[in-house]
mmCIF file of C-alpha atoms in Angstrom:
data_model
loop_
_atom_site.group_PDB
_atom_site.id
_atom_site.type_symbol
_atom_site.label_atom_id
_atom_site.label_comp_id
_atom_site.label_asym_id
_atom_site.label_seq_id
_atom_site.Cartn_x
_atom_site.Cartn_y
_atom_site.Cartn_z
ATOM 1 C CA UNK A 1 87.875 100.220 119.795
ATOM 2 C CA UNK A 2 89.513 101.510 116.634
ATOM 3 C CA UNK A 3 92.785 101.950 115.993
ATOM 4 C CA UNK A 4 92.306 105.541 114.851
ATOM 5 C CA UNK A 5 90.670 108.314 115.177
ATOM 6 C CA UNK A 6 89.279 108.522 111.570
ATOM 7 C CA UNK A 7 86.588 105.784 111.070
ATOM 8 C CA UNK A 8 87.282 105.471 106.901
ATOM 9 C CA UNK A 9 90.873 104.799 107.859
ATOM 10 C CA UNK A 10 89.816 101.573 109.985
ATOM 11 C CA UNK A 11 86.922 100.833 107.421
ATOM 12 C CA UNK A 12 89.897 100.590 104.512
ATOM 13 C CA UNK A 13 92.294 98.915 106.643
ATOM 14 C CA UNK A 14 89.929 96.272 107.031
ATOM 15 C CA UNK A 15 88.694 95.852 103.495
ATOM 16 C CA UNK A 16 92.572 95.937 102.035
ATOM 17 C CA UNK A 17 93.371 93.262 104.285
ATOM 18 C CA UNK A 18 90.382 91.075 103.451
ATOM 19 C CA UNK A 19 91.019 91.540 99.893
ATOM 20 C CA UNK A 20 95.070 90.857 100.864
ATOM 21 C CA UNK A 21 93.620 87.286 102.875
ATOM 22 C CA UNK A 22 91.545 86.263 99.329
ATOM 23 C CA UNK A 23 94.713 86.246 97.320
ATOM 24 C CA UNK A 24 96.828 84.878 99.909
ATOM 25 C CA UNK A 25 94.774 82.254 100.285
ATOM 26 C CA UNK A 26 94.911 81.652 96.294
ATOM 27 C CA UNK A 27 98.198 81.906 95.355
ATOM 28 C CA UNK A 28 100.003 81.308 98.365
ATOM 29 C CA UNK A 29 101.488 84.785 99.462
ATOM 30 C CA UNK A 30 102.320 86.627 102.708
ATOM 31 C CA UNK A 31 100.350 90.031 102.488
ATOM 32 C CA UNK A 32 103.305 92.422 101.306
ATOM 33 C CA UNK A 33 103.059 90.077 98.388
ATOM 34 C CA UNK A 34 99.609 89.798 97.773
ATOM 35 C CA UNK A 35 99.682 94.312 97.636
ATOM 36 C CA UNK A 36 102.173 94.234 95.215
ATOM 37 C CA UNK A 37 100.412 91.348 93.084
ATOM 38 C CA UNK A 38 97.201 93.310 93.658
ATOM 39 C CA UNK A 39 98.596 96.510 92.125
ATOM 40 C CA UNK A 40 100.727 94.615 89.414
ATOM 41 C CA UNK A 41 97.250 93.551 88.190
ATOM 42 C CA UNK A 42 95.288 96.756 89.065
ATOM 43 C CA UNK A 43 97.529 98.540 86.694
ATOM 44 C CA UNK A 44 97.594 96.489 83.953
ATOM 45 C CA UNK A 45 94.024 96.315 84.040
ATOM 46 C CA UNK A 46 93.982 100.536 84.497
ATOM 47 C CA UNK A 47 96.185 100.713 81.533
ATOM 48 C CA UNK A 48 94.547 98.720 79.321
ATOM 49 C CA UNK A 49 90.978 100.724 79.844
ATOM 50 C CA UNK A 50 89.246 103.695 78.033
ATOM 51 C CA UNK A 51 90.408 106.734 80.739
ATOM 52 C CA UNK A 52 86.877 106.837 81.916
ATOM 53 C CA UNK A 53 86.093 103.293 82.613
ATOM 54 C CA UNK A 54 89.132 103.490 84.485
ATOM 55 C CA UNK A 55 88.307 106.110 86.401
ATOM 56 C CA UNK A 56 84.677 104.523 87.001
ATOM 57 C CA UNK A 57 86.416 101.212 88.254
ATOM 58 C CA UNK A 58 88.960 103.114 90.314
ATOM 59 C CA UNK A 59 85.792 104.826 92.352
ATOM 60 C CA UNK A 60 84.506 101.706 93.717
ATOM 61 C CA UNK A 61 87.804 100.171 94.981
ATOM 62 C CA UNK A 62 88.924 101.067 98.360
ATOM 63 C CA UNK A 63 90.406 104.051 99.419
ATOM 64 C CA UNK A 64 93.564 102.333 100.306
ATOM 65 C CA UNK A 65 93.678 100.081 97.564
ATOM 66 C CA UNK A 66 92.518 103.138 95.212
ATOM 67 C CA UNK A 67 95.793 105.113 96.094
ATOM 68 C CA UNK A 68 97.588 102.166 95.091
ATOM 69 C CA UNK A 69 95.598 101.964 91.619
ATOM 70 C CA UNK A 70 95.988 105.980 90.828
ATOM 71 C CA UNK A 71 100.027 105.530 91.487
ATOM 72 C CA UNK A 72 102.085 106.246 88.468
ATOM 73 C CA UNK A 73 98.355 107.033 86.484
ATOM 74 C CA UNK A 74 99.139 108.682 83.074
ATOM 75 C CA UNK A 75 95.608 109.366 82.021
ATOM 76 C CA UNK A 76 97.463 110.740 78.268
ATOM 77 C CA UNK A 77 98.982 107.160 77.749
ATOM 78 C CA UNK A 78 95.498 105.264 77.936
ATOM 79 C CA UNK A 79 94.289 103.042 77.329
ATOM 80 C CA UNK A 80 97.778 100.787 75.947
ATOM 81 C CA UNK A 81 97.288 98.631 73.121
ATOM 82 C CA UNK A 82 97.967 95.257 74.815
ATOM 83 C CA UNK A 83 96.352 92.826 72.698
ATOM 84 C CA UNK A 84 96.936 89.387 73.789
ATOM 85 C CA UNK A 85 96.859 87.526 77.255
ATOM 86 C CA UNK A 86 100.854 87.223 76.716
ATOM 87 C CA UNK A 87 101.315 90.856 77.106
ATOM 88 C CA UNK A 88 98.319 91.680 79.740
ATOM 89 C CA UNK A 89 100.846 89.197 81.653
ATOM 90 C CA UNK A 90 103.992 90.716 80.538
ATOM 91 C CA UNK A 91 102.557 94.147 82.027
ATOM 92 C CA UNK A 92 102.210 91.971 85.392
ATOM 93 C CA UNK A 93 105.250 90.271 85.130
ATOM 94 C CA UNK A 94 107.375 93.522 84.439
ATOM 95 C CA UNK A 95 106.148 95.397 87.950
ATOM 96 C CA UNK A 96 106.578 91.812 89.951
ATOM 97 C CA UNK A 97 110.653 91.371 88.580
ATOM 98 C CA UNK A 98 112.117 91.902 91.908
ATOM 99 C CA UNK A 99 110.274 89.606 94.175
ATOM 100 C CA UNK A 100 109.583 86.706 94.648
ATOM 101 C CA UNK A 101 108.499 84.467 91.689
ATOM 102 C CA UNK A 102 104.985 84.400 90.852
ATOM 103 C CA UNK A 103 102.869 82.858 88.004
ATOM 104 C CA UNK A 104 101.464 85.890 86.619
ATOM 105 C CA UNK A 105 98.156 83.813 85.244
ATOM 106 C CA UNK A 106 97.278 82.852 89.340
ATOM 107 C CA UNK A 107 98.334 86.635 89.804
ATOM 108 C CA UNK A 108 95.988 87.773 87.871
ATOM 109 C CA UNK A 109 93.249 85.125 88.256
ATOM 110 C CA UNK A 110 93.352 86.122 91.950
ATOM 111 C CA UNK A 111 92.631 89.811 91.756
ATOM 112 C CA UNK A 112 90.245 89.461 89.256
ATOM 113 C CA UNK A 113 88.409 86.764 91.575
ATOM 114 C CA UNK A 114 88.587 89.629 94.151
ATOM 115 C CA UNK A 115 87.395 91.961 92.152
ATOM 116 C CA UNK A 116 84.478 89.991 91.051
ATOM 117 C CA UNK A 117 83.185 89.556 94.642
ATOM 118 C CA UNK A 118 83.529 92.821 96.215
ATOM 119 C CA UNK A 119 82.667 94.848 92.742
ATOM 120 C CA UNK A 120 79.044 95.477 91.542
ATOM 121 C CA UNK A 121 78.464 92.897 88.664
ATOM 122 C CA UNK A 122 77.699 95.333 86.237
ATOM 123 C CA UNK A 123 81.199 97.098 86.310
ATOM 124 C CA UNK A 124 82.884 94.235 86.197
ATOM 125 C CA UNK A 125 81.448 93.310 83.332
ATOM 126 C CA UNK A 126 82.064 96.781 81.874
ATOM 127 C CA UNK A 127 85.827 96.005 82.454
ATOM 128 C CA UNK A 128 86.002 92.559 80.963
ATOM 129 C CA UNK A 129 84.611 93.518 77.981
ATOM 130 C CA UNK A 130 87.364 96.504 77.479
ATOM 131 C CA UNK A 131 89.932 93.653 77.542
ATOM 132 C CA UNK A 132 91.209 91.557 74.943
ATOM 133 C CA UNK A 133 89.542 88.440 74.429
ATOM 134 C CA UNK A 134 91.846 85.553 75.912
ATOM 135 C CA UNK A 135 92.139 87.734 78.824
ATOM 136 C CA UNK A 136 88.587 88.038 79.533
ATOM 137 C CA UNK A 137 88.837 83.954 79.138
ATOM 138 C CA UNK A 138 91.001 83.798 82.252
ATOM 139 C CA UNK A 139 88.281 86.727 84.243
ATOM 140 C CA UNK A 140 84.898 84.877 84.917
ATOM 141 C CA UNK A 141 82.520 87.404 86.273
ATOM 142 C CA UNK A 142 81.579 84.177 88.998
ATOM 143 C CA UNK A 143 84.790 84.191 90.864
ATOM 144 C CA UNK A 144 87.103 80.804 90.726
ATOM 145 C CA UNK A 145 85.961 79.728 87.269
ATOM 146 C CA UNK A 146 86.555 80.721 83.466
ATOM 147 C CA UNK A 147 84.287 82.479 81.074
ATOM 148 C CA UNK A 148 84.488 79.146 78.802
ATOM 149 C CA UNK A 149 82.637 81.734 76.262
ATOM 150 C CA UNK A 150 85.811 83.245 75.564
ATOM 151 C CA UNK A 151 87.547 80.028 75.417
ATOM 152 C CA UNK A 152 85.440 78.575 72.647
ATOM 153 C CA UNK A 153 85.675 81.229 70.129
#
């Protein structure tokens, strides 16, 4: 039996708290702490992307993790001009300040190891290559592992 009366509601619940579990079980966080790691990373990923790729990505997350993503979305300010892995993680660090401590590298290794199972390959690949280069070094498009083609140039 569900535990509403709107199907998509259940279906989201579900699939946020499977995604929730995957980082948990990465980084070693209760789920309240996984969401806000998961839209930490989400943002500084939606900031850093051409408005349309953005948007693209946006459209295949879940509906409940897609509210999440299009919070605080300034389409006019995009993308930002983060150019290093130090200040992709700064962006993370600055939205996780007031809870508990979390390495912002795991952080973001952990959604982007979500992303890259439950995301078709081909727009994940779209959104690697949008980011700067020693972040896509930390995002392997196989999930748990590092593009070591980043890491050697």
């Amino acid at each position: 039996m569900s535990s509403s009366a709107i199907p998509v509601f259940d279906k989201t619940a579900q699939t946020t708290h499977l995604w929730l579990n995957e980082i948990s079980e990465q980084i070693g966080l209760d789920d309240q702490q996984s969401w806000r790691v998961t839209t930490a990373v989400l943002h500084a990923i939606r900031d850093r992307l051409p408005v349309e790729l953005a948007a693209h990505l946006g459209s295949q997350l879940p509906l409940l993790v897609r509210g999440a993503y299009y919070d605080q979305f300034r389409p006019s300010a995009m993308p930002s001009w983060v150019r290093s892995l130090e200040e992709f993680l700064q962006l993370i660090a600055e939205k996780l300040k007031f809870g508990r401590p979390v390495d912002t590298e795991d952080a973001a290794r952990a959604v982007f190891n979500v992303l890259s199972r439950h995301l078709t390959a081909g727009q994940i690949e779209k959104v690697r290559e949008a980011l700067p280069e020693d972040v896509r070094a930390i995002w392997s498009a196989e999930p748990g592992t590092t593009d070591q083609r980043s890491m050697s140039h």
